Amino acid sequence: MPEKFDALFREAEGEKDKGPVYKFKKLIKTPEGKVEREFVSVCGVELEVNVEGRGTQFGAEEFEDFALDDKTVELLKIYAKAIKLNQPPLVEGPTDIGKSKVLEYLAFLTNNFLIYQSFSGQTDVSELIGKYVPNTEDARKTFERILAQKNRGSLKLETLAIIAKINAEKEPRGFTKEECMKIAELEGLSLDRAEWVWQDGTVPRAMEFDGGNGAWLYFDELGAAEPQILVKLNRVFARGMKRIEITENGGREVVGGKNFRFFATTNPPSYAGREPFEKDFLRRWVYQKVSALGQKDFKARLDFAGLRNADKGGRADIFGRPEINELLNDLIVSFAFLAQDYLDKIPKDPGEQQFRMGDFTDALRVAEYLRIFGADDLLAVLRDAVEFYYIGKVDEDKQDSSNKNVRKKLRKILDTALAAKDAAEKLKALLDNPEIVKARTEIKTKLVAAAKRAQALEKGLPSRRPRKEDSVDSELGARTISEVTGRTPDKKEVKVNLAELARYWNTFYKDNKVTWVEPIPEDIKLTEAQATEMKRQIEVLGFDWPVIIPEGLTGEPEYEEVEGEEVDEKTKKKVKVKRLQLKKPAEHYKELHELMSEGYKGKTLYGGNYGEDGGVGASKDKRTGLRIIMSKQVQEVTEDEKLKLTMGRSIDDLEAKGGIFETLGVGGMTEAEYLIFQRVYYKETGKHLDVKLYTWFAASSRPRSGRVPCGDWDPGDQRLHFHSNDPDYQNDFRGCRLAGSFLL
């Protein structure tokens, strides 16, 4: 028995020096004789590469920043062994260690499709097993909206009673056909002509995926689920994870295909909203605890991210010297770990936000801050960055157990880290290098020139384009490019002539009565860097749809902090909490909504969450100013391969380190931008965007709740529909319209 077990993880002969991950081919026995097949060796575990059916949704470009450090190798070993043994791993570990990314990497290597199921306090068994839905697209979407309401507060009492009855039953099940029809009737959904059909949940969908071959099923944040849902998951395990009987669908038996595998991850119980699992539940998994990144791996990833950015043409190394970058990264990591050790000893106040100084995302932000602002006194800039990203998280009046101010103590910890690393002396020695002195002088000259132009604008003097003698290159804003051309991956030629574009959009805004914005100048130009990026978006991402958003299209909402009371779920006691309240809606947002929906048959529908967040004008946009937005002109997100990658992803997924936004180098649209894209599409085609699916407005947020707005076109009532959801919310029918932004 031990020999057979060890043989699962034995390296191929002669392949020991190829690193932890490599592909190879070998002959295997089949009923038809010996056949050559492709395998991937993952830390000594041989996994066969899937060559049938649809294959993976991931591309090689998504793993350019993937570092095979010790923590990654640890996770790879866990997943690879579980895949080989066909046993379900449950990996518990803190955020930012790579639990999800490593699994996606393995799905890519082995060419398997990965289906996601995220858990929260609102996840119910019907998401896992399935439910009945109307067979018409618009009715199905409306019914999905009813069931997807997280707070359920706007539902009829009779509907809530049906949900409560199902949740109280011992045997786990979803809604029956009759219950679905009753809920639709109670909520006023007219379905006279619709038939009800069964729609599989994520579990049977993964088991029967791709003609019965099966897919990988990933339970993300399993510990965030309600305890009763975890109990109901026993139904999935009851028959060895390969078979499940769906009683709600006439007792139909679903059998998992040969490629079906099951994975789960969770944060530790110490995280907010997490509880320890029951031991009977835990024993069904191959439970593995993985610790946070150590300082060595943390710094290795930080250095690696900088090198990868350099390969892509970014400013990875300050003054072109990687040793400066590595020294500064060492200081960032040293401070973060010392600071976290200190904060771990301080009791948390009731209602205090949970965060960790060892968050890898913040370390990346500090490194980027240094690369952007670090032209002169680097240690002073480092202090400023630490203040901005770390110390600012702590209440300015918070004290530790010794009655010392925590912010002041954190600043002393930074001083200690700098002294321990001899930072000032080492940095001085590096900066005295003649090549670096020359680079610093050139950058300082450019910054002085940029400051003079900014002062001229502040005084109301006529602005001018930078002249040659200003020595301002594309990196700092010289605008010389008036046209960009390129061919999309499907060989479509795209030409963006800025003067023609300005004339087109001036006419559009005039015809649509957007009278409060200034005309777009016809002499607008791009920097060389912007033109290069626009060409990349055309030729790599297939973006073929440029839209100009004028300055002042919408204003910014004003919020104020108010104090109130709410009941703490754990203590059941009232606690004082501070909440943001909309003081003044963003100027022109309501007017823009009305003008961009003028002439439609139905009046725009604003969902419950959207209204609770403050309604129209409550969205805060991440970008403002005169800008070009590039996107892909398709009616549905699923019509384009790159956009399709966003389907079923939450905002947290999209914005995560290594997520789609970072991988593709673009983001999403603001709510205002979407209104313009939706309107111009209708004007040019007579059709509407997102008739079948929803899309996130990822570049906007609702500050009162932290939700993110989203929308679609309701074909039944012929109207726009806007609502909002938490950033961790996932839905198989929701994606995101990717967009690149170019500030003019």
XYZ file of C-alpha atoms in Angstrom:
744
model
C 0.000 0.000 0.000
C 2.720 2.611 0.826
C 4.501 1.867 -2.481
C 1.313 2.449 -4.457
C 0.639 5.709 -2.590
C 4.202 7.008 -3.066
C 4.075 6.155 -6.759
C 1.411 8.831 -7.204
C 3.960 11.507 -6.408
C 7.111 10.138 -8.024
C 8.940 12.412 -10.484
C 9.313 11.241 -14.067
C 12.695 9.665 -14.729
C 15.247 12.215 -15.912
C 12.981 15.189 -15.148
C 14.229 16.113 -11.678
C 16.015 19.329 -12.683
C 13.172 21.061 -14.484
C 11.741 22.876 -11.470
C 8.483 22.363 -9.548
C 6.222 22.605 -12.621
C 6.849 21.295 -16.139
C 5.012 19.475 -18.916
C 6.075 16.229 -20.571
C 4.684 13.395 -22.680
C 4.696 9.662 -22.062
C 3.105 6.476 -23.315
C 0.216 5.023 -21.329
C -1.739 1.797 -21.735
C -5.313 2.021 -23.027
C -7.774 -0.627 -24.282
C -6.671 0.389 -27.793
C -2.989 -0.084 -26.962
C -0.234 2.335 -25.956
C -1.013 6.016 -26.573
C 1.149 9.109 -26.048
C -0.465 11.608 -23.659
C 0.562 14.988 -22.253
C 1.131 15.365 -18.511
C 2.159 18.144 -16.163
C 4.428 17.457 -13.204
C 3.405 19.588 -10.232
C 5.885 19.267 -7.373
C 6.416 15.637 -8.328
C 2.718 14.834 -8.840
C 1.891 13.730 -12.384
C -1.459 15.108 -13.622
C -2.819 14.246 -17.045
C -3.664 17.212 -19.284
C -7.300 17.217 -20.407
C -7.542 17.060 -24.213
C -11.304 16.630 -24.576
C -14.157 19.086 -24.821
C -14.150 22.761 -23.950
C -11.015 22.991 -21.834
C -10.005 25.816 -19.495
C -11.199 29.422 -19.579
C -7.761 30.760 -18.577
C -5.004 32.008 -20.853
C -1.240 32.107 -20.341
C -1.279 35.919 -20.118
C -3.231 35.700 -16.848
C -0.248 34.108 -15.082
C 2.566 36.429 -16.167
C 2.830 37.683 -12.561
C 2.598 34.200 -11.049
C 5.615 33.574 -8.792
C 6.581 30.013 -7.819
C 7.716 30.947 -4.303
C 7.651 28.636 -1.279
C 4.052 29.492 -0.343
C 2.837 28.897 -3.891
C 4.651 25.556 -4.002
C 3.031 24.579 -0.675
C -0.433 25.259 -2.114
C 0.404 23.540 -5.399
C 1.356 20.365 -3.515
C -1.916 20.330 -1.572
C -4.124 20.805 -4.628
C -2.114 18.483 -6.888
C -2.253 15.587 -4.428
C -5.981 16.122 -3.886
C -6.579 16.114 -7.654
C -4.564 12.919 -8.084
C -6.376 11.193 -5.220
C -9.759 12.630 -6.256
C -10.369 13.809 -2.693
C -11.843 17.236 -1.775
C -9.346 19.678 -0.199
C -10.507 22.409 2.174
C -7.704 24.959 2.452
C -7.881 27.448 5.309
C -5.613 30.460 5.201
C -5.529 34.262 5.314
C -6.180 36.502 2.329
C -3.480 37.294 -0.232
C -1.573 33.995 0.000
C -2.834 32.785 -3.383
C -5.449 30.128 -2.540
C -7.636 30.952 -5.543
C -4.877 31.919 -7.956
C -2.976 28.652 -7.465
C -6.127 26.657 -8.219
C -6.738 28.720 -11.359
C -3.117 28.086 -12.375
C -3.617 24.313 -12.051
C -6.858 24.510 -14.048
C -4.868 26.293 -16.765
C -2.007 23.779 -16.706
C -4.316 20.758 -16.898
C -6.800 22.425 -19.304
C -9.826 22.051 -17.004
C -12.760 24.459 -16.685
C -13.256 25.985 -13.211
C -16.757 26.822 -11.937
C -16.980 29.190 -8.970
C -19.432 29.192 -6.079
C -18.862 31.996 -3.597
C -20.491 31.775 -0.171
C -21.969 34.475 2.013
C -24.644 34.743 4.656
C -27.257 34.904 1.873
C -26.265 31.760 -0.060
C -29.083 29.208 -0.160
C -29.255 25.600 -1.266
C -30.986 26.435 -4.555
C -27.774 28.140 -5.764
C -25.974 24.827 -5.236
C -28.610 22.320 -6.390
C -30.900 24.298 -8.693
C -34.418 25.675 -8.995
C -37.311 26.181 -11.391
C -37.299 29.370 -13.469
C -39.511 30.798 -16.237
C -38.374 29.730 -19.715
C -38.539 33.238 -21.225
C -35.395 35.342 -20.883
C -36.911 38.542 -19.503
C -39.131 36.674 -17.030
C -36.208 34.541 -15.872
C -34.074 37.628 -15.248
C -36.845 39.268 -13.242
C -37.408 36.124 -11.192
C -33.653 35.829 -10.571
C -33.675 39.388 -9.234
C -36.386 38.462 -6.755
C -34.482 35.460 -5.394
C -31.134 37.272 -5.412
C -32.225 39.972 -2.953
C -29.772 39.562 -0.116
C -31.679 41.334 2.591
C -35.043 39.956 1.441
C -36.486 43.009 3.175
C -38.612 44.135 0.216
C -40.264 40.747 -0.336
C -43.873 40.043 0.598
C -44.479 38.435 3.984
C -45.946 35.350 2.300
C -42.737 34.961 0.244
C -40.616 35.262 3.362
C -42.772 32.597 5.004
C -42.069 30.159 2.122
C -38.324 30.784 2.425
C -38.432 30.364 6.229
C -40.340 27.073 5.889
C -37.708 25.615 3.538
C -34.832 26.755 5.754
C -36.458 25.111 8.786
C -36.694 21.678 7.179
C -34.164 19.023 8.219
C -33.568 17.648 4.726
C -31.771 20.124 2.462
C -33.659 21.125 -0.669
C -34.335 24.012 -3.013
C -37.645 25.474 -4.135
C -40.193 23.162 -5.725
C -41.867 24.189 -8.967
C -45.045 25.052 -7.108
C -43.159 27.211 -4.591
C -41.384 29.101 -7.383
C -44.683 29.743 -9.136
C -46.258 30.923 -5.881
C -43.366 33.316 -5.166
C -43.657 34.761 -8.682
C -47.383 35.277 -8.160
C -46.898 36.886 -4.734
C -44.248 39.283 -6.068
C -46.480 40.398 -8.947
C -44.518 38.744 -11.753
C -46.860 38.220 -14.717
C -46.088 34.840 -16.296
C -49.261 33.925 -18.131
C -47.436 32.546 -21.188
C -44.269 31.297 -19.502
C -43.470 27.692 -18.755
C -41.324 26.721 -15.781
C -38.148 24.783 -16.453
C -35.461 23.378 -14.184
C -32.168 25.293 -13.960
C -29.217 23.407 -12.480
C -27.196 24.896 -9.634
C -23.420 24.947 -9.570
C -23.038 21.380 -8.246
C -24.922 19.419 -10.962
C -23.695 21.903 -13.584
C -20.070 21.125 -12.684
C -20.732 17.377 -12.501
C -22.286 17.205 -15.984
C -20.296 20.023 -17.586
C -19.099 19.713 -21.181
C -21.231 16.802 -22.302
C -20.763 14.839 -19.110
C -16.967 15.121 -18.796
C -17.302 17.331 -15.733
C -15.546 20.494 -14.540
C -13.725 21.592 -11.407
C -16.033 23.073 -8.766
C -14.570 25.702 -6.444
C -16.310 26.653 -3.175
C -14.802 30.040 -2.281
C -15.110 31.506 1.239
C -16.959 28.426 2.497
C -16.649 29.646 6.077
C -18.853 32.669 5.301
C -21.901 30.452 4.727
C -24.657 30.143 7.305
C -24.349 26.989 9.499
C -27.589 25.518 8.131
C -26.217 25.710 4.588
C -23.083 23.838 5.652
C -25.263 21.101 7.109
C -27.151 20.925 3.829
C -23.874 20.441 1.972
C -23.787 16.926 3.408
C -26.183 16.098 0.590
C -23.334 16.693 -1.856
C -21.057 14.309 0.047
C -23.671 11.658 0.792
C -22.874 9.522 -2.255
C -19.153 9.932 -2.539
C -19.191 13.266 -4.400
C -19.818 11.498 -7.670
C -23.597 11.146 -7.544
C -26.392 13.342 -6.334
C -30.161 12.852 -6.421
C -32.169 16.005 -7.135
C -35.496 15.391 -5.466
C -36.809 18.789 -6.578
C -36.349 17.715 -10.203
C -38.261 14.428 -10.090
C -35.556 12.448 -8.308
C -33.106 12.917 -11.187
C -29.704 11.364 -10.538
C -26.646 13.321 -11.616
C -23.331 11.513 -12.052
C -20.026 13.391 -11.989
C -17.865 13.037 -15.089
C -14.269 11.840 -15.106
C -12.883 15.388 -14.874
C -15.152 16.466 -11.988
C -13.191 17.638 -8.952
C -14.208 19.496 -5.817
C -12.247 22.221 -3.945
C -12.957 24.675 -1.121
C -11.130 27.528 0.599
C -11.900 29.660 3.619
C -10.408 32.340 5.805
C -9.643 31.473 9.450
C -12.464 31.683 12.035
C -10.775 34.797 13.455
C -11.986 36.745 10.393
C -15.226 38.693 10.727
C -18.333 36.636 9.924
C -16.501 33.289 10.147
C -17.242 30.465 12.580
C -15.344 27.172 13.145
C -16.735 24.203 11.208
C -18.445 21.312 12.986
C -16.078 18.339 13.258
C -18.507 16.022 11.417
C -18.506 18.447 8.512
C -14.751 18.949 8.595
C -13.926 15.230 8.479
C -15.489 14.985 5.012
C -12.699 17.166 3.615
C -8.939 16.900 3.323
C -8.543 19.833 5.687
C -5.300 21.820 5.367
C -4.200 24.944 7.248
C -1.842 27.266 5.405
C -0.170 30.127 7.219
C 0.250 33.716 6.073
C 3.125 34.751 3.849
C 6.406 34.913 5.750
C 8.710 37.868 5.283
C 10.901 35.978 2.811
C 8.040 35.006 0.475
C 6.354 38.369 0.964
C 9.441 40.240 -0.221
C 10.121 37.746 -3.014
C 6.638 38.365 -4.420
C 7.069 42.114 -4.105
C 10.389 42.022 -5.967
C 8.958 39.660 -8.586
C 5.939 41.917 -9.220
C 8.325 44.810 -9.894
C 10.354 42.771 -12.368
C 7.224 41.616 -14.200
C 5.995 45.224 -14.459
C 9.351 46.151 -15.976
C 8.966 43.394 -18.576
C 5.624 44.938 -19.555
C 7.158 48.377 -20.028
C 6.182 49.882 -16.672
C 8.387 51.921 -14.324
C 9.348 49.028 -12.083
C 12.752 50.258 -10.857
C 13.378 53.740 -9.499
C 16.062 55.447 -11.626
C 16.487 52.141 -13.462
C 18.235 50.490 -10.488
C 16.643 47.255 -9.172
C 18.854 47.347 -6.045
C 17.092 50.558 -4.933
C 13.750 48.900 -5.481
C 14.796 45.838 -3.468
C 16.068 47.945 -0.578
C 12.814 49.898 -0.401
C 10.778 46.665 -0.663
C 12.820 45.268 2.240
C 11.894 48.321 4.338
C 8.197 48.021 3.425
C 8.088 44.347 4.424
C 10.065 44.872 7.629
C 7.712 47.636 8.779
C 4.542 45.728 7.831
C 5.488 42.642 9.854
C 6.741 44.585 12.889
C 3.598 46.721 12.846
C 1.320 43.682 12.642
C 3.075 42.016 15.592
C 2.412 45.174 17.606
C -1.244 45.496 16.539
C -1.944 41.819 17.339
C -1.352 42.617 21.015
C -3.954 45.420 21.105
C -7.604 44.508 21.845
C -10.063 45.467 19.105
C -12.746 48.043 19.870
C -16.423 47.112 19.243
C -17.292 47.735 15.610
C -13.673 48.390 14.636
C -12.756 47.531 11.052
C -10.636 44.414 10.616
C -7.443 44.763 8.575
C -3.904 43.455 8.481
C -0.670 45.349 7.952
C 0.645 42.272 6.151
C -1.831 42.732 3.288
C 0.103 42.179 0.076
C -2.058 44.610 -1.884
C -1.028 47.503 0.366
C 2.645 46.602 -0.040
C 2.226 46.734 -3.814
C 0.558 50.127 -3.486
C 3.430 51.493 -1.408
C 5.934 50.220 -3.973
C 3.969 51.920 -6.755
C 3.712 55.120 -4.680
C 7.500 55.172 -4.401
C 7.948 54.631 -8.132
C 5.601 57.515 -8.961
C 6.582 60.089 -6.307
C 10.119 59.007 -5.402
C 12.111 61.433 -7.511
C 13.945 63.222 -4.661
C 13.965 62.211 -0.979
C 13.033 58.546 -1.140
C 12.892 57.930 2.606
C 10.592 60.937 3.067
C 8.347 59.571 0.303
C 8.423 56.142 1.970
C 7.253 57.700 5.254
C 4.474 59.483 3.404
C 3.397 56.257 1.690
C 3.369 54.312 4.974
C 1.287 57.093 6.535
C -1.122 56.987 3.588
C -1.601 53.225 3.249
C -0.940 51.856 6.760
C -1.069 54.348 9.607
C -4.164 56.037 8.195
C -6.142 52.828 8.845
C -5.869 53.380 12.612
C -8.124 55.779 14.525
C -6.044 58.844 15.396
C -7.140 58.623 19.062
C -6.664 54.868 19.511
C -4.405 53.844 22.409
C -2.676 50.573 23.251
C -2.701 48.767 26.616
C 0.052 51.128 27.856
C -2.066 54.158 26.980
C 0.315 55.057 24.164
C -1.074 56.533 20.959
C -1.055 53.750 18.357
C -0.334 55.993 15.390
C 2.709 57.482 17.113
C 3.921 54.004 18.050
C 3.620 52.853 14.422
C 5.749 55.791 13.309
C 8.409 54.758 15.842
C 8.254 51.208 14.484
C 9.013 52.605 11.033
C 11.973 54.535 12.488
C 13.213 51.305 14.077
C 12.926 49.408 10.782
C 14.845 52.127 8.927
C 17.602 52.180 11.554
C 17.908 48.387 11.697
C 18.409 48.179 7.938
C 20.875 51.112 7.821
C 18.485 52.510 5.248
C 19.828 56.060 5.065
C 23.449 54.965 4.580
C 22.659 52.246 2.048
C 20.347 54.515 0.089
C 22.905 57.332 0.037
C 25.561 54.993 -1.331
C 23.223 53.863 -4.096
C 22.029 57.370 -4.965
C 25.597 58.716 -5.211
C 26.126 56.511 -8.242
C 26.845 58.890 -11.212
C 24.241 57.209 -13.437
C 21.565 57.697 -10.813
C 22.564 61.317 -10.185
C 22.062 61.984 -13.893
C 18.665 60.215 -13.919
C 17.499 62.173 -10.846
C 18.494 65.469 -12.445
C 16.554 64.686 -15.623
C 13.433 63.719 -13.717
C 13.630 66.794 -11.491
C 13.837 69.029 -14.590
C 10.700 67.416 -15.976
C 8.832 67.838 -12.688
C 9.755 71.522 -12.465
C 8.419 72.084 -15.984
C 5.192 70.256 -15.127
C 4.793 72.358 -11.942
C 5.159 75.604 -13.925
C 2.370 74.555 -16.290
C 0.153 73.663 -13.328
C 0.755 77.085 -11.744
C -0.129 78.787 -15.016
C -3.432 76.950 -15.114
C -4.206 77.883 -11.494
C -3.690 81.585 -12.301
C -6.066 81.365 -15.247
C -3.352 81.919 -17.863
C -3.832 80.340 -21.296
C -2.500 76.815 -21.234
C -0.171 75.618 -23.968
C 1.115 72.322 -25.206
C 4.582 71.406 -23.845
C 7.326 72.592 -26.159
C 10.387 70.609 -27.117
C 12.590 72.684 -24.836
C 10.470 71.708 -21.833
C 12.076 68.223 -22.040
C 8.781 66.617 -21.060
C 8.607 63.139 -22.532
C 5.552 60.931 -22.893
C 5.906 59.618 -19.351
C 5.169 63.060 -17.925
C 2.507 64.145 -20.374
C 3.790 65.484 -23.707
C 0.799 65.276 -26.082
C 1.723 64.820 -29.721
C -0.397 61.929 -31.052
C -3.632 62.770 -32.895
C -4.437 59.353 -34.404
C -4.049 55.705 -33.373
C -4.637 52.739 -35.660
C -4.496 49.010 -35.116
C -6.045 45.657 -35.989
C -8.081 43.667 -33.499
C -7.357 39.932 -33.010
C -10.197 39.210 -35.483
C -8.411 41.427 -38.113
C -10.805 44.392 -37.884
C -9.031 47.677 -38.595
C -9.665 50.352 -35.958
C -8.708 53.989 -36.539
C -9.110 56.514 -33.720
C -8.767 60.014 -35.214
C -9.125 62.387 -32.281
C -10.345 65.406 -34.282
C -13.068 63.354 -36.012
C -13.948 61.723 -32.708
C -14.333 65.110 -31.008
C -16.666 66.354 -33.761
C -18.802 63.201 -33.546
C -19.219 63.416 -29.791
C -19.876 67.152 -29.761
C -22.804 66.431 -32.090
C -23.971 63.529 -29.916
C -24.080 65.587 -26.716
C -25.785 68.482 -28.494
C -28.437 66.219 -30.073
C -29.097 64.570 -26.697
C -29.519 67.939 -24.923
C -26.464 67.577 -22.659
C -26.105 71.347 -22.583
C -24.102 71.852 -19.383
C -20.751 70.533 -20.682
C -18.124 72.492 -22.588
C -17.497 71.544 -26.253
C -14.731 68.983 -26.710
C -11.638 70.649 -28.265
C -10.828 69.282 -31.702
C -7.079 69.608 -31.077
C -6.975 67.025 -28.301
C -3.949 64.725 -28.410
C -2.524 61.697 -26.611
C 0.888 61.170 -25.092
C 3.118 58.540 -26.665
C 2.496 56.266 -23.688
C -1.276 56.677 -24.046
C -1.127 55.995 -27.777
C 0.929 52.852 -27.172
C -1.567 51.645 -24.571
C -4.553 52.412 -26.824
C -2.923 50.415 -29.620
C -2.390 47.516 -27.189
C -6.040 47.595 -26.178
C -7.070 47.467 -29.832
C -4.666 44.732 -30.924
C -4.586 42.548 -27.790
C -7.981 43.093 -26.155
C -9.942 43.764 -29.357
C -11.306 47.133 -28.148
C -12.943 48.875 -31.106
C -15.360 51.361 -29.497
C -13.988 54.791 -28.468
C -16.272 57.181 -26.574
C -15.350 60.674 -25.343
C -16.682 61.618 -21.916
C -16.640 65.417 -21.436
C -15.438 67.130 -18.295
C -18.281 67.986 -15.921
C -20.695 65.361 -17.285
C -21.586 64.587 -13.676
C -20.465 66.062 -10.400
C -19.442 64.343 -7.182
C -21.944 63.369 -4.462
C -21.451 64.843 -0.998
C -21.656 62.577 2.059
C -21.654 63.219 5.776
C -20.989 60.851 8.662
C -23.916 60.264 11.031
C -24.078 58.207 14.206
C -26.757 55.631 14.836
C -27.475 52.389 16.661
C -27.755 48.810 15.494
C -27.927 45.402 17.169
C -24.663 43.450 17.206
C -25.411 39.977 15.801
C -23.127 38.204 18.275
C -23.831 40.057 21.540
C -27.431 40.998 20.621
C -26.749 44.368 22.221
C -27.177 47.789 20.726
C -23.943 49.413 19.653
C -23.230 52.835 18.256
C -22.090 52.856 14.667
C -21.106 55.554 12.215
C -22.594 55.518 8.750
C -22.242 57.691 5.681
C -25.381 59.539 4.642
C -25.941 61.247 1.299
C -25.939 64.993 1.875
C -26.141 66.150 -1.736
C -26.521 64.034 -4.910
C -23.975 64.450 -7.691
C -24.901 67.336 -9.933
C -26.412 66.428 -13.335
C -26.595 62.672 -12.606
C -30.403 62.676 -12.458
C -30.603 64.858 -15.560
C -28.237 62.523 -17.425
C -30.313 59.474 -16.471
C -33.472 61.131 -17.788
C -31.913 62.323 -21.063
C -30.217 58.985 -21.795
C -33.542 57.135 -21.404
C -35.703 59.665 -23.253
C -38.109 58.014 -25.678
C -37.997 54.555 -24.128
C -41.357 52.869 -23.586
C -40.814 52.114 -19.896
C -39.575 54.356 -17.110
C -36.170 53.349 -15.730
C -36.427 50.871 -12.838
C -34.199 51.467 -9.817
C -33.906 48.320 -7.649
C -34.277 48.176 -3.870
C -30.592 48.297 -2.970
C -29.987 51.165 -5.381
C -32.712 53.193 -3.699
C -31.482 52.343 -0.205
C -28.010 53.541 -1.193
C -29.333 56.994 -2.009
C -30.867 56.580 -5.452
C -29.784 58.515 -8.534
C -26.779 60.739 -7.909
C -25.389 58.692 -5.012
C -22.755 56.893 -7.101
C -19.154 58.006 -6.659
C -17.076 57.589 -9.803
C -13.421 56.553 -9.680
C -12.503 58.785 -12.608
C -13.519 62.250 -13.763
C -12.367 64.787 -16.345
C -12.261 64.868 -20.151
C -11.336 61.361 -21.256
C -11.592 58.717 -23.952
C -13.073 55.383 -22.890
C -12.207 52.358 -25.023
C -14.328 49.209 -24.947
C -15.575 46.345 -27.129
C -18.778 46.862 -29.120
C -20.848 43.763 -28.425
C -24.462 43.518 -27.330
C -23.789 40.918 -24.642
C -20.646 40.418 -22.568
C -20.570 36.735 -23.536
C -20.052 37.604 -27.230
C -16.366 38.434 -26.646
C -13.784 36.031 -25.222
C -12.003 38.622 -23.045
C -15.251 40.087 -21.662
C -16.571 36.569 -21.118
C -13.828 36.014 -18.541
C -15.694 38.410 -16.227
C -18.886 36.320 -16.142
C -19.754 34.992 -12.709
C -17.045 37.117 -11.053
C -17.608 39.453 -8.123
C -16.069 42.927 -7.989
C -13.687 41.559 -5.353
C -12.618 38.855 -7.829
C -12.169 41.319 -10.670
C -10.162 43.814 -8.608
C -8.075 41.261 -6.707
C -4.317 40.987 -7.057
C -3.850 38.849 -10.142
C -7.527 39.347 -11.050
C -8.863 40.096 -14.501
C -8.512 43.882 -14.226
C -4.846 43.650 -13.293
C -4.113 40.864 -15.759
C -5.667 42.654 -18.738
C -4.563 46.128 -17.637
C -8.043 47.689 -17.800
C -11.039 48.174 -15.510
C -14.783 48.632 -15.822
C -17.107 51.532 -16.645
C -18.609 54.177 -14.403
C -22.395 54.411 -14.174
C -22.352 57.626 -16.249
C -20.127 56.076 -18.914
C -22.478 53.108 -19.210
C -25.407 55.455 -19.804
C -23.534 57.000 -22.733
C -22.476 53.644 -24.220
C -26.000 52.280 -23.853
C -27.533 55.348 -25.535
C -25.125 55.557 -28.481
C -25.549 51.815 -29.126
C -29.311 52.346 -29.309
C -28.909 55.382 -31.594
C -26.623 53.494 -33.988
C -28.269 50.052 -34.023
C -31.807 50.432 -32.676
C -30.912 47.759 -30.104
C -29.837 47.768 -26.457
C -26.863 46.447 -24.529
C -27.201 43.670 -21.936
C -30.642 42.366 -22.864
C -29.926 38.882 -21.484
C -27.312 39.562 -18.811
C -26.327 42.146 -16.220
C -23.118 44.149 -16.083
C -21.181 45.707 -13.195
C -20.324 49.432 -13.242
C -16.997 48.587 -11.650
C -15.592 52.138 -11.748
C -18.423 53.471 -9.547
C -19.400 52.751 -5.953
C -22.200 53.512 -3.489
C -20.365 54.952 -0.432
C -23.303 54.603 1.975
C -23.266 50.791 1.795
C -20.050 49.941 -0.026
C -22.084 48.301 -2.778
C -21.311 48.599 -6.483
C -23.952 49.621 -9.054
C -24.880 47.459 -12.021
C -27.523 47.416 -14.721
C -29.111 45.909 -17.809
C -31.930 46.423 -20.303
C -35.320 44.928 -19.423
C -36.814 43.781 -22.768
C -40.181 42.951 -21.234
C -40.949 46.440 -19.961
C -38.655 48.173 -22.478
C -36.641 50.084 -19.905
C -33.264 50.429 -18.255
C -32.759 48.728 -14.919
C -30.262 49.836 -12.264
C -29.488 48.176 -8.951
C -26.486 47.525 -6.693
C -24.867 44.619 -4.880
C -22.080 43.956 -2.408
C -18.631 43.724 -4.025
C -18.355 40.029 -3.059
C -21.638 39.149 -4.800
C -21.421 36.622 -7.640
C -24.007 35.623 -10.194
C -23.562 33.436 -13.282
C -25.603 35.959 -15.295
C -23.458 38.970 -14.418
C -20.231 40.133 -16.011
C -18.439 43.410 -16.563
C -17.881 45.572 -19.642
C -14.133 46.078 -19.642
C -12.938 49.602 -20.385
C -9.672 51.481 -20.776
C -9.476 55.174 -19.838
C -7.308 57.915 -21.372
C -7.361 61.271 -19.598
C -7.056 64.181 -22.031
